[in-house]
Structure formats: C-alpha cells, structure tokens
mmCIF file of C-alpha atoms and ligand atoms in Angstrom:
data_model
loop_
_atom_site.group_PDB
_atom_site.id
_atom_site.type_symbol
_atom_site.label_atom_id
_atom_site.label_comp_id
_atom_site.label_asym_id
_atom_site.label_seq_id
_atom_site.Cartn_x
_atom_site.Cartn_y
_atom_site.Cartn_z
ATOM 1 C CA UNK U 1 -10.783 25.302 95.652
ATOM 2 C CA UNK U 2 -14.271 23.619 96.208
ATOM 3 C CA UNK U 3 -17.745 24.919 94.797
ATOM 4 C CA UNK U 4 -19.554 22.552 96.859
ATOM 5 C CA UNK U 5 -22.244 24.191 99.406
ATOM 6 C CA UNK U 6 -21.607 24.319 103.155
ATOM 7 C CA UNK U 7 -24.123 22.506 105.491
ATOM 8 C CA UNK U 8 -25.755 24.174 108.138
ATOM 9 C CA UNK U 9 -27.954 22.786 110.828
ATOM 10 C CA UNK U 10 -29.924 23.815 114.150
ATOM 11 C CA UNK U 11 -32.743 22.513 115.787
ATOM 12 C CA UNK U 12 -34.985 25.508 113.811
ATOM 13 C CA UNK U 13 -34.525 29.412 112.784
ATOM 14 C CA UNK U 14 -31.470 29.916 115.122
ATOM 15 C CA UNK U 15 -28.717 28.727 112.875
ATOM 16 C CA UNK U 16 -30.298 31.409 110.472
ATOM 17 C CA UNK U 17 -28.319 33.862 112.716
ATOM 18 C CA UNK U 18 -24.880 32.993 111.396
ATOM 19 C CA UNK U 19 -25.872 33.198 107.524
ATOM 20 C CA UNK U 20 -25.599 37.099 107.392
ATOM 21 C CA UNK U 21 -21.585 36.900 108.954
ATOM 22 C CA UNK U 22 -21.180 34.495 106.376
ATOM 23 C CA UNK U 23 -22.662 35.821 103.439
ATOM 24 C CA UNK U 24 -20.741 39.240 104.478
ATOM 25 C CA UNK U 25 -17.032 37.379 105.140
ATOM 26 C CA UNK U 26 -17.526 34.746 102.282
ATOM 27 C CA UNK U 27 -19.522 36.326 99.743
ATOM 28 C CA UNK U 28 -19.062 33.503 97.639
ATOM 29 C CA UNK U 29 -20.113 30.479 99.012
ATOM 30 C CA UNK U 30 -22.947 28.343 98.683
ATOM 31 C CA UNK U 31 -24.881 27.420 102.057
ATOM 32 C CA UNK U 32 -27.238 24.112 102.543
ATOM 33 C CA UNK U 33 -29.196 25.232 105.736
ATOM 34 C CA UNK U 34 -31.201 22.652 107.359
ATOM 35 C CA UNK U 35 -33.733 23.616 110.384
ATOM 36 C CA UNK U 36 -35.507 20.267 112.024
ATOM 37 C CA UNK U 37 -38.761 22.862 113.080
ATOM 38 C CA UNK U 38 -40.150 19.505 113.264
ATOM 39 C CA UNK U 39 -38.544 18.290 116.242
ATOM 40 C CA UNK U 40 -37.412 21.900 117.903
ATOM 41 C CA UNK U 41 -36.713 22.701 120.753
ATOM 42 C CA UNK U 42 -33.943 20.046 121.103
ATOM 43 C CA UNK U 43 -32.486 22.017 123.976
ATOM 44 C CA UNK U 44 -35.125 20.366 126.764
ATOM 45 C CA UNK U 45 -34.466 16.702 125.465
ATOM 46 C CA UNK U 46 -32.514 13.934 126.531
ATOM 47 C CA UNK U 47 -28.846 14.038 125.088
ATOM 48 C CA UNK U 48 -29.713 10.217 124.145
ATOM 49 C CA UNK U 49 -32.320 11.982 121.388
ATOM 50 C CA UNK U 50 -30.411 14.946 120.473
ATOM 51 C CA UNK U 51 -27.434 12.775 119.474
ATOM 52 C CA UNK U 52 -30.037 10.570 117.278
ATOM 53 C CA UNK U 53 -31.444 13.764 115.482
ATOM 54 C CA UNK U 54 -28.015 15.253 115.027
ATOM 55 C CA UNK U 55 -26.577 12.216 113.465
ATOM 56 C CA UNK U 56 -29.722 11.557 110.617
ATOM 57 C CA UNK U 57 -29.108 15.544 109.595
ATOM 58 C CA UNK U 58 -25.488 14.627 109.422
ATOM 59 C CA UNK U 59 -26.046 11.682 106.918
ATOM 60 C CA UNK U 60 -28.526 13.725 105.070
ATOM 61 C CA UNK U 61 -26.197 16.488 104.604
ATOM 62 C CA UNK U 62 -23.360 14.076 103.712
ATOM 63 C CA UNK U 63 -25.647 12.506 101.051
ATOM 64 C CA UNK U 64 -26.584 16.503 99.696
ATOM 65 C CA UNK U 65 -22.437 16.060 99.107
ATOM 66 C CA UNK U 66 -21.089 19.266 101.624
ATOM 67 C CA UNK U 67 -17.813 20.333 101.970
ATOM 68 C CA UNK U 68 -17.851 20.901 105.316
ATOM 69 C CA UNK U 69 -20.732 21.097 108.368
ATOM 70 C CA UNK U 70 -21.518 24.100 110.647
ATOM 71 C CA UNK U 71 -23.126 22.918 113.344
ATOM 72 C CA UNK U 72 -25.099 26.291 114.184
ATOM 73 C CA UNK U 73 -26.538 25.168 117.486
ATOM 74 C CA UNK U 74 -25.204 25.143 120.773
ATOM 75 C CA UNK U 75 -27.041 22.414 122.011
ATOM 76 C CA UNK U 76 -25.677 19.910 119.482
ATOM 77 C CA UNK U 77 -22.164 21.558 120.004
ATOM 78 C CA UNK U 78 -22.420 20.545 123.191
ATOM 79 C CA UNK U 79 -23.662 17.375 123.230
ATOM 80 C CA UNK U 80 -22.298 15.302 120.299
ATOM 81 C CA UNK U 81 -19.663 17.523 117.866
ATOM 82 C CA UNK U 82 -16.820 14.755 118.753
ATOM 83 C CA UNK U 83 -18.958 11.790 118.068
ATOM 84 C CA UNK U 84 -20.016 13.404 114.705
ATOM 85 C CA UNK U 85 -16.599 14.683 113.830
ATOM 86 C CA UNK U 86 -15.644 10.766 114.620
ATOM 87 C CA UNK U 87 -18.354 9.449 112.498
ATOM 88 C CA UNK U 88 -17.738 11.859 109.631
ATOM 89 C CA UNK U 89 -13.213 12.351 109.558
ATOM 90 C CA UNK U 90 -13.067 13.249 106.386
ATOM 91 C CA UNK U 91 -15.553 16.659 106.095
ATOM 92 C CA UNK U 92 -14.307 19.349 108.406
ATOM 93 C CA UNK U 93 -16.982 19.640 111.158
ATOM 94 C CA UNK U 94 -17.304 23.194 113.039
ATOM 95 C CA UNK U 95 -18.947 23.762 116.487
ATOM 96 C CA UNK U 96 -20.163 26.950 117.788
ATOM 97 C CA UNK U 97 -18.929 26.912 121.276
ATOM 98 C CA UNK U 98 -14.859 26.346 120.957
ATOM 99 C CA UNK U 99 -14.659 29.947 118.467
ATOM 100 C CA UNK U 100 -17.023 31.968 121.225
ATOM 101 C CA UNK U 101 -14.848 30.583 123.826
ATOM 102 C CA UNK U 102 -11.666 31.549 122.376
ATOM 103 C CA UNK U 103 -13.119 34.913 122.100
ATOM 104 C CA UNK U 104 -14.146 35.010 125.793
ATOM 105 C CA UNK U 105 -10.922 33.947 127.011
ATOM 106 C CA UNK U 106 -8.676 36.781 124.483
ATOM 107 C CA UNK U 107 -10.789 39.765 124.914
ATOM 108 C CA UNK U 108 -12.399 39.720 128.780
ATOM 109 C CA UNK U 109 -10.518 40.154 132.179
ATOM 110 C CA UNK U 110 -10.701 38.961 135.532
ATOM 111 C CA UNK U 111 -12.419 41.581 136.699
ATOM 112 C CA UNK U 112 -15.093 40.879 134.408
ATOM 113 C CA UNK U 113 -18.576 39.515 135.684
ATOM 114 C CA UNK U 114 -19.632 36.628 132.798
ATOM 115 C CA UNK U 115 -22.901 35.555 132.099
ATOM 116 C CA UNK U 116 -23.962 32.494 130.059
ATOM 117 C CA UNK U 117 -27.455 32.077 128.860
ATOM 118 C CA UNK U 118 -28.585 28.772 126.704
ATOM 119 C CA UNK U 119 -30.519 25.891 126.692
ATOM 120 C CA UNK U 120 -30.957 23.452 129.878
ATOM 121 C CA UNK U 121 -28.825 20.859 127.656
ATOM 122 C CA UNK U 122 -25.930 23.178 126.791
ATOM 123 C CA UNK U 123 -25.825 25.078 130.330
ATOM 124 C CA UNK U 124 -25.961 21.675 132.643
ATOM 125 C CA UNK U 125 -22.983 19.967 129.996
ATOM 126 C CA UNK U 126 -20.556 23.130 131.039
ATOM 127 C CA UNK U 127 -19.165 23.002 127.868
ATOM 128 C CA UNK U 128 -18.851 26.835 127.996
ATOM 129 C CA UNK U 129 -17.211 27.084 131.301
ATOM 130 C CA UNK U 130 -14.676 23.923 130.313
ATOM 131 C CA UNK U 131 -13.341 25.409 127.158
ATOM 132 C CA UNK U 132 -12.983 29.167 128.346
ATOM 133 C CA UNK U 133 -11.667 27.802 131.769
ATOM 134 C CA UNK U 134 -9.324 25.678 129.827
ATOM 135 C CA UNK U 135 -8.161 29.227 128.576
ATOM 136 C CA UNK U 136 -8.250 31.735 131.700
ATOM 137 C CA UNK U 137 -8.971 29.579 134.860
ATOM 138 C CA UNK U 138 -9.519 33.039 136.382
ATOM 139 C CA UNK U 139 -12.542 34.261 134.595
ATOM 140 C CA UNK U 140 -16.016 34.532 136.593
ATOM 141 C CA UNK U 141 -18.490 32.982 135.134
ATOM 142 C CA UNK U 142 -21.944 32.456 136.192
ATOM 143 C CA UNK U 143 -24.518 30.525 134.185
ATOM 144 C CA UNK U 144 -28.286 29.953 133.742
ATOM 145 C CA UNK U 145 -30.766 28.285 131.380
ATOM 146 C CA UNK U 146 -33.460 29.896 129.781
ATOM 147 C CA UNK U 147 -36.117 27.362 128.138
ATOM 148 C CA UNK U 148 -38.386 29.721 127.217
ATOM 149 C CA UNK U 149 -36.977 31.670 124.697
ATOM 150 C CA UNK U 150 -36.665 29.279 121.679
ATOM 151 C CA UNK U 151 -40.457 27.960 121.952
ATOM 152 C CA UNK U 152 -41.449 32.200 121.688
ATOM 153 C CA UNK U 153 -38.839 33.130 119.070
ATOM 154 C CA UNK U 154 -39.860 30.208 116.710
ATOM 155 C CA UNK U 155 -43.230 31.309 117.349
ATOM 156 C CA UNK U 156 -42.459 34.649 116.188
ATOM 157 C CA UNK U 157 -43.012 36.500 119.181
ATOM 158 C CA UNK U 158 -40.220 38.650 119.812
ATOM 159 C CA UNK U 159 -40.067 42.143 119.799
ATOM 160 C CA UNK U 160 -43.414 41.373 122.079
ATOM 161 C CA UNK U 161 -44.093 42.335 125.849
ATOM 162 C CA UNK U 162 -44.594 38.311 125.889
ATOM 163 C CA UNK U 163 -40.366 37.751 125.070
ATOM 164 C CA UNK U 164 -39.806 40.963 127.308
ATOM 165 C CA UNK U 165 -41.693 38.933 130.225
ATOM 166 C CA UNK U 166 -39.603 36.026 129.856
ATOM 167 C CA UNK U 167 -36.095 37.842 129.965
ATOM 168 C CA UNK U 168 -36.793 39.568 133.019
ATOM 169 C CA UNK U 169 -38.420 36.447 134.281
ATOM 170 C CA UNK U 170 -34.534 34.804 133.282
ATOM 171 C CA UNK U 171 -32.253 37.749 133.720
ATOM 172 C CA UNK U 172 -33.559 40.435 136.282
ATOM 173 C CA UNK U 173 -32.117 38.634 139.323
ATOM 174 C CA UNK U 174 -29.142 36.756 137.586
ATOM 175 C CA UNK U 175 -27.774 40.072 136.025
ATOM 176 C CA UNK U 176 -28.377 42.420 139.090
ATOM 177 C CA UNK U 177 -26.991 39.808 141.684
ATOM 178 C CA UNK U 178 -24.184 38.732 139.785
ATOM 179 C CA UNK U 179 -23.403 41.915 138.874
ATOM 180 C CA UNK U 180 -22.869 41.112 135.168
ATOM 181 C CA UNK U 181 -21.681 42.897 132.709
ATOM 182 C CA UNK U 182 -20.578 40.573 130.118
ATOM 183 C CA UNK U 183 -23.654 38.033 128.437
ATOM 184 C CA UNK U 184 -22.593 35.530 126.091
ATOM 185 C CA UNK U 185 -26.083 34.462 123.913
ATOM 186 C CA UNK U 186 -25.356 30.903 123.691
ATOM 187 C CA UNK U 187 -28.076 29.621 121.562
ATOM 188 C CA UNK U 188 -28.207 30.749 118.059
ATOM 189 C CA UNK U 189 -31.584 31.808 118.246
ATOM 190 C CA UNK U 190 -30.796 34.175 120.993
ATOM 191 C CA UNK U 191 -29.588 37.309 118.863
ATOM 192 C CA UNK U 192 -33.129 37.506 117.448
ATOM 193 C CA UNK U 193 -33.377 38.967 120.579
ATOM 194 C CA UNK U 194 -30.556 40.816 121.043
ATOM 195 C CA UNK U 195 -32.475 43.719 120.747
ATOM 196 C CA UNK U 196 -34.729 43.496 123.714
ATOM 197 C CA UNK U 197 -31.787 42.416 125.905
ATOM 198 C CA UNK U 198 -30.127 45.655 124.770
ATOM 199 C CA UNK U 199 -33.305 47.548 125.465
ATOM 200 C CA UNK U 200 -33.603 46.163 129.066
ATOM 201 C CA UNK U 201 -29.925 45.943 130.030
ATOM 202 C CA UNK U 202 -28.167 49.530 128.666
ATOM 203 C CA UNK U 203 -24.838 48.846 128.919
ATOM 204 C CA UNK U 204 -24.012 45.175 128.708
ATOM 205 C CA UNK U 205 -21.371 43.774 126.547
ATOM 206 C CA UNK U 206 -22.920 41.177 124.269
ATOM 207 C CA UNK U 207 -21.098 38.132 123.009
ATOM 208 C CA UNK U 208 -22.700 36.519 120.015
ATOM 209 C CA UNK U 209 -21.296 33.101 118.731
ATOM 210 C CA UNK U 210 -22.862 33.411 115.279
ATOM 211 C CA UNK U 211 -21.044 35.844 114.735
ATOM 212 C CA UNK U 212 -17.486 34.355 116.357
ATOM 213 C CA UNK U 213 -17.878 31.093 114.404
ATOM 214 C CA UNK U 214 -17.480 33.020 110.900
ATOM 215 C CA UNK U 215 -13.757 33.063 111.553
ATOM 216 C CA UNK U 216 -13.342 29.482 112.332
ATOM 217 C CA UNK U 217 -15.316 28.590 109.107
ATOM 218 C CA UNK U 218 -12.813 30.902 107.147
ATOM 219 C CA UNK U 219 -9.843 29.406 108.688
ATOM 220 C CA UNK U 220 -11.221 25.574 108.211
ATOM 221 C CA UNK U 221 -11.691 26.424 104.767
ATOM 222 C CA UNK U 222 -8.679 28.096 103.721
ATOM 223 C CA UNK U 223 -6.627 25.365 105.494
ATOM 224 C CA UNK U 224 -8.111 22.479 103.177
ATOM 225 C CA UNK U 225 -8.323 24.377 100.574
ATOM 226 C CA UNK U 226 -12.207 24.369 100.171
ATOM 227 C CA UNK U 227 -13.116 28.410 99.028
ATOM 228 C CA UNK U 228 -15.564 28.508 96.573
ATOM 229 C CA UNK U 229 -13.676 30.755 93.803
ATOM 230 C CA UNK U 230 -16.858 32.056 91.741
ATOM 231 C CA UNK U 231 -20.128 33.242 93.604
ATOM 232 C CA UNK U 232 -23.070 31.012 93.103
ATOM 233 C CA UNK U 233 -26.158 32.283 94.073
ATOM 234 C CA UNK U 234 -28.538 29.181 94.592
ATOM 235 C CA UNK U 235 -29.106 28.175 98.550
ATOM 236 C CA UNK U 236 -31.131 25.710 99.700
ATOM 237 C CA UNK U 237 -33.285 25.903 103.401
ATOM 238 C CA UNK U 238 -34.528 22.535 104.309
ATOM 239 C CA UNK U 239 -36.897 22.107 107.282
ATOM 240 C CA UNK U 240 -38.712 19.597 108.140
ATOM 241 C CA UNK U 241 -41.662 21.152 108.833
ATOM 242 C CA UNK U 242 -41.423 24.117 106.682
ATOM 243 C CA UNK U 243 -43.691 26.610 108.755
ATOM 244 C CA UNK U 244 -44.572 30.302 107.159
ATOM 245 C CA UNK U 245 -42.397 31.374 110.014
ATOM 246 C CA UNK U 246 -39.194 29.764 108.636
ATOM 247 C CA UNK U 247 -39.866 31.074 105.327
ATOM 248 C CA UNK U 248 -40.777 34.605 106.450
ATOM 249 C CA UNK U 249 -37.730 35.080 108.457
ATOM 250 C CA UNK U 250 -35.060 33.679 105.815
ATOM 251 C CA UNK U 251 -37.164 36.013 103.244
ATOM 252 C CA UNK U 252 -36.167 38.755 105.734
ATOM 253 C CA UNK U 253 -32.822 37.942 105.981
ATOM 254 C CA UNK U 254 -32.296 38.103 101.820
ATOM 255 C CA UNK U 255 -34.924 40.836 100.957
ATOM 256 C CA UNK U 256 -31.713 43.005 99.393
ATOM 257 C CA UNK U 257 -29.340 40.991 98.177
ATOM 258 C CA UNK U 258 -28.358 38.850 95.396
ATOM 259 C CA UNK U 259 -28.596 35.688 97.333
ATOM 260 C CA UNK U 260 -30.954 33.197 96.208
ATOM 261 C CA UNK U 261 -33.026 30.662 97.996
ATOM 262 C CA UNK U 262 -35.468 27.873 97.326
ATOM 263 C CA UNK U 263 -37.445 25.576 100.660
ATOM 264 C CA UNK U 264 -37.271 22.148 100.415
ATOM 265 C CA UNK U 265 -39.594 20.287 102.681
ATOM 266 C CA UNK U 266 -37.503 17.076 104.209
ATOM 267 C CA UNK U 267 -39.131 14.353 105.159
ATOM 268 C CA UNK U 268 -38.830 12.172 108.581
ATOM 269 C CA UNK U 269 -40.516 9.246 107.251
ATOM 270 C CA UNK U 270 -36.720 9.121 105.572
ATOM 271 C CA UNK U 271 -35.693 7.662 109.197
ATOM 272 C CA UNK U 272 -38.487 5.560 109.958
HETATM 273 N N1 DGL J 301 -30.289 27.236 118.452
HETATM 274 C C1 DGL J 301 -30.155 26.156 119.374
HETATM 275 C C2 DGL J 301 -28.902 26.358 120.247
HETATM 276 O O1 DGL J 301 -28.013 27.110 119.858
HETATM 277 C C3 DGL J 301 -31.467 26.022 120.094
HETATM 278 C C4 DGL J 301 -31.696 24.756 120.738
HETATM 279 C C5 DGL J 301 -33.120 24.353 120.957
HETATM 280 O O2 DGL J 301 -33.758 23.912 120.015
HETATM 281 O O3 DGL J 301 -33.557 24.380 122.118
HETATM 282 O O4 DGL J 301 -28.747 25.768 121.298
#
C-alpha cells in the first residue's frame, strides 16, 4: 500500500481526459497532473524535442516523489515511453497506446473498417498499427493525422462550427472512402470532442484510450502493491503556463465532487 500521488503528464488539457476514469475506478488516489500549455502542441515537433520535454517532466515528477507515471499523451507514448521507462526502472511507467491496442485487437473483427486519428508524430511512428498488428495481423486499419484539433481544443473552441469545420475538413473523405466504422481518438485531447464526432458521424463505434488506460493503471498498481488505502482529497495541476483555460476546464471536471485541487505554476527557467 502506497499514499503517494500518481503523475500525470500531456503536452496540455488532453491528459485531463483520463482523470474522470480514474477518479471513478480508484476513488482513492491522489493524482499530480502536469500540462506543459507552455510548449503544446508537441504533436507537430521533432521527436528530437518531444523526447527533451518528456524527459524534464519526468525528473520533475520524480523529484514531486510519484509512485508511478501515466503518460496521458499519445504523442509521448509513441515517441519515447521505452527510453523513459529505461531512464526511470524503478517507478512503473504507463503508456496510452499498448492498453487501447489490446482493446482493439480483443473486441473488433476482420470485417471491421479501423480508423486512427492523432497527431502527425504519433500517426507517421505507426505505433498504433505495430502493437494491434502484433495482436490480429488481419485487422484493417487505415490512418490519418489531424493537426488541427489540439491548437482549437486548447483554445477552447469546441462545441464551435470552427472544430466542426476542421473534422469534416479531416474525416469527411477518410470515413466515407474507407468505409469506417470503427475510430480510435488517439490523442487525449480528442474526446473533448467526442461529441461533435458523434454528432457528424451517427453510428460510429468510438474507441477512447483515456478511458482503456484506467485498467492498466489498476493492474500496475495492484501488482506492486501501490493502492492508496485511505482517500486523500488534495490534487495538484501543474502547467507551465497556467492559462484561464486550463483552470476552467479542470474546474469543470470537479464542480461535484469531493476532489480537491490547487494550480501550481511550473517554471521553465528550471531547465535553462
Ligand atoms: N494529448 C496529446 C496526445 O495524446 C496531444 C499532443 C499534442 O500536443 O499535439 O497525443
């Protein structure tokens, strides 16, 4: 049993996405979520930067004393979760892509028509294709990147004919002529739209990894014994640039429940 928090990082609000799951299948735990609004989007940059970025919230999250890191972005999944599992063996690290893939692979068929939508980093690494693959070799999937959306969801416009624009701008012709009807969000900040995607395209079957990655966590932490045994209700958001935006939306997320949360502003200079 380990009271210690669990560290969360993206590149800005998407991470935010898993904390709900969490706080519903681990009522007790204690989350350090760190957003580097700063720096987003990372999914545009060179893997050469990412990497860099990934590995300073790593050592800052080490120093807050976690039990274990959630990296809640596909991006950094994809690029760099060995390296930082190398550079960190002793805290458990979690991806996001390995749990959604697992699901892909156990609950869709070959007949199925798969669509993968993330960042230019994550789609051109393949990391989603390898690990299902790895699992069904005969699953179709079809991928494409779609840079737009994190810029206009950590600018707040979402439930906007702006954000409906850019999906059909995206998705019209890669849904219709692949004839999907299976879409796997992979970015964490795509279920803040999940609700225009379900709006435009009735019917699809939506795969969301913030949601899949809340059983990985559970199993991690049950098999080195780190559950929390008593609730504590003191979180912590750090972002590095801690926009109204940030705090609005985690504001939303707690407005009715017990959970309590304090912003810390981080600072880059700390890297310099
Ligand atoms: N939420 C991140 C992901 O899952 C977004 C990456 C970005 O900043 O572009 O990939």
């Amino acid at each position: 049993m380990d009271n210690r928090p669990i560290g969360f990082f993206d590149s800005g609000l998407g991470g935010l996405t898993c904390i709900p799951y969490l706080m519903k299948a681990l009522p007790k735990e204690r989350i350090i979520y760190f957003g580097d609004t700063a720096r987003t989007p990372y999914g545009s940059k060179a893997p050469s930067t990412i990497r860099l970025f990934s590995m300073q919230i790593a050592d800052f999250l080490v120093k807050e004393n976690v039990k274990m890191i959630v990296i809640a972005c596909n991006t950094v999944s994809s690029t760099c979760l060995t390296e930082l599992q190398q550079k960190y063996p002793a805290i458990p690290i979690v991806g996001i892509i390995e749990p959604t893939a697992e699901v892909v692979a156990s609950t869709c068929f070959d007949e199925d028509q798969i669509g993968i939508i993330g960042t230019k980093v994550t789609i051109k690494s393949k990391a989603y294709e390898d690990l299902i693959h790895k699992r069904n070799a005969k699953l179709n999937l079809y991928t494409t990147p779609c840079p737009t959306f994190v810029p206009l969801i950590e600018e707040g416009i979402i439930q906007n004919e702006i954000m409906d624009l850019s999906i059909r701008y995206y998705l019209d012709h890669f849904i219709s002529y692949n004839k999907i009807n299976t879409l796997v969000l992979g970015c964490t900040h795509y279920p803040l739209i999940r609700r225009n995607l379900e709006k435009i395209y009735p019917g699809l079957r939506i795969i969301d990894p913030s949601e899949e990655i809340i059983q990985n966590i559970t199993t991690q932490l049950k098999r080195y014994k780190l559950l929390s045994e008593e609730p504590i209700f003191d979180n912590t958001f750090y972002a590095s640039d801690l926009s109204e935006n940030f705090v609005n939306m985690i504001n939303r997320i707690f407005e009715n429940s017990e959970f309590k949360v304090a912003f810390k502003s981080f600072d880059l200079d700390t890297y310099k």
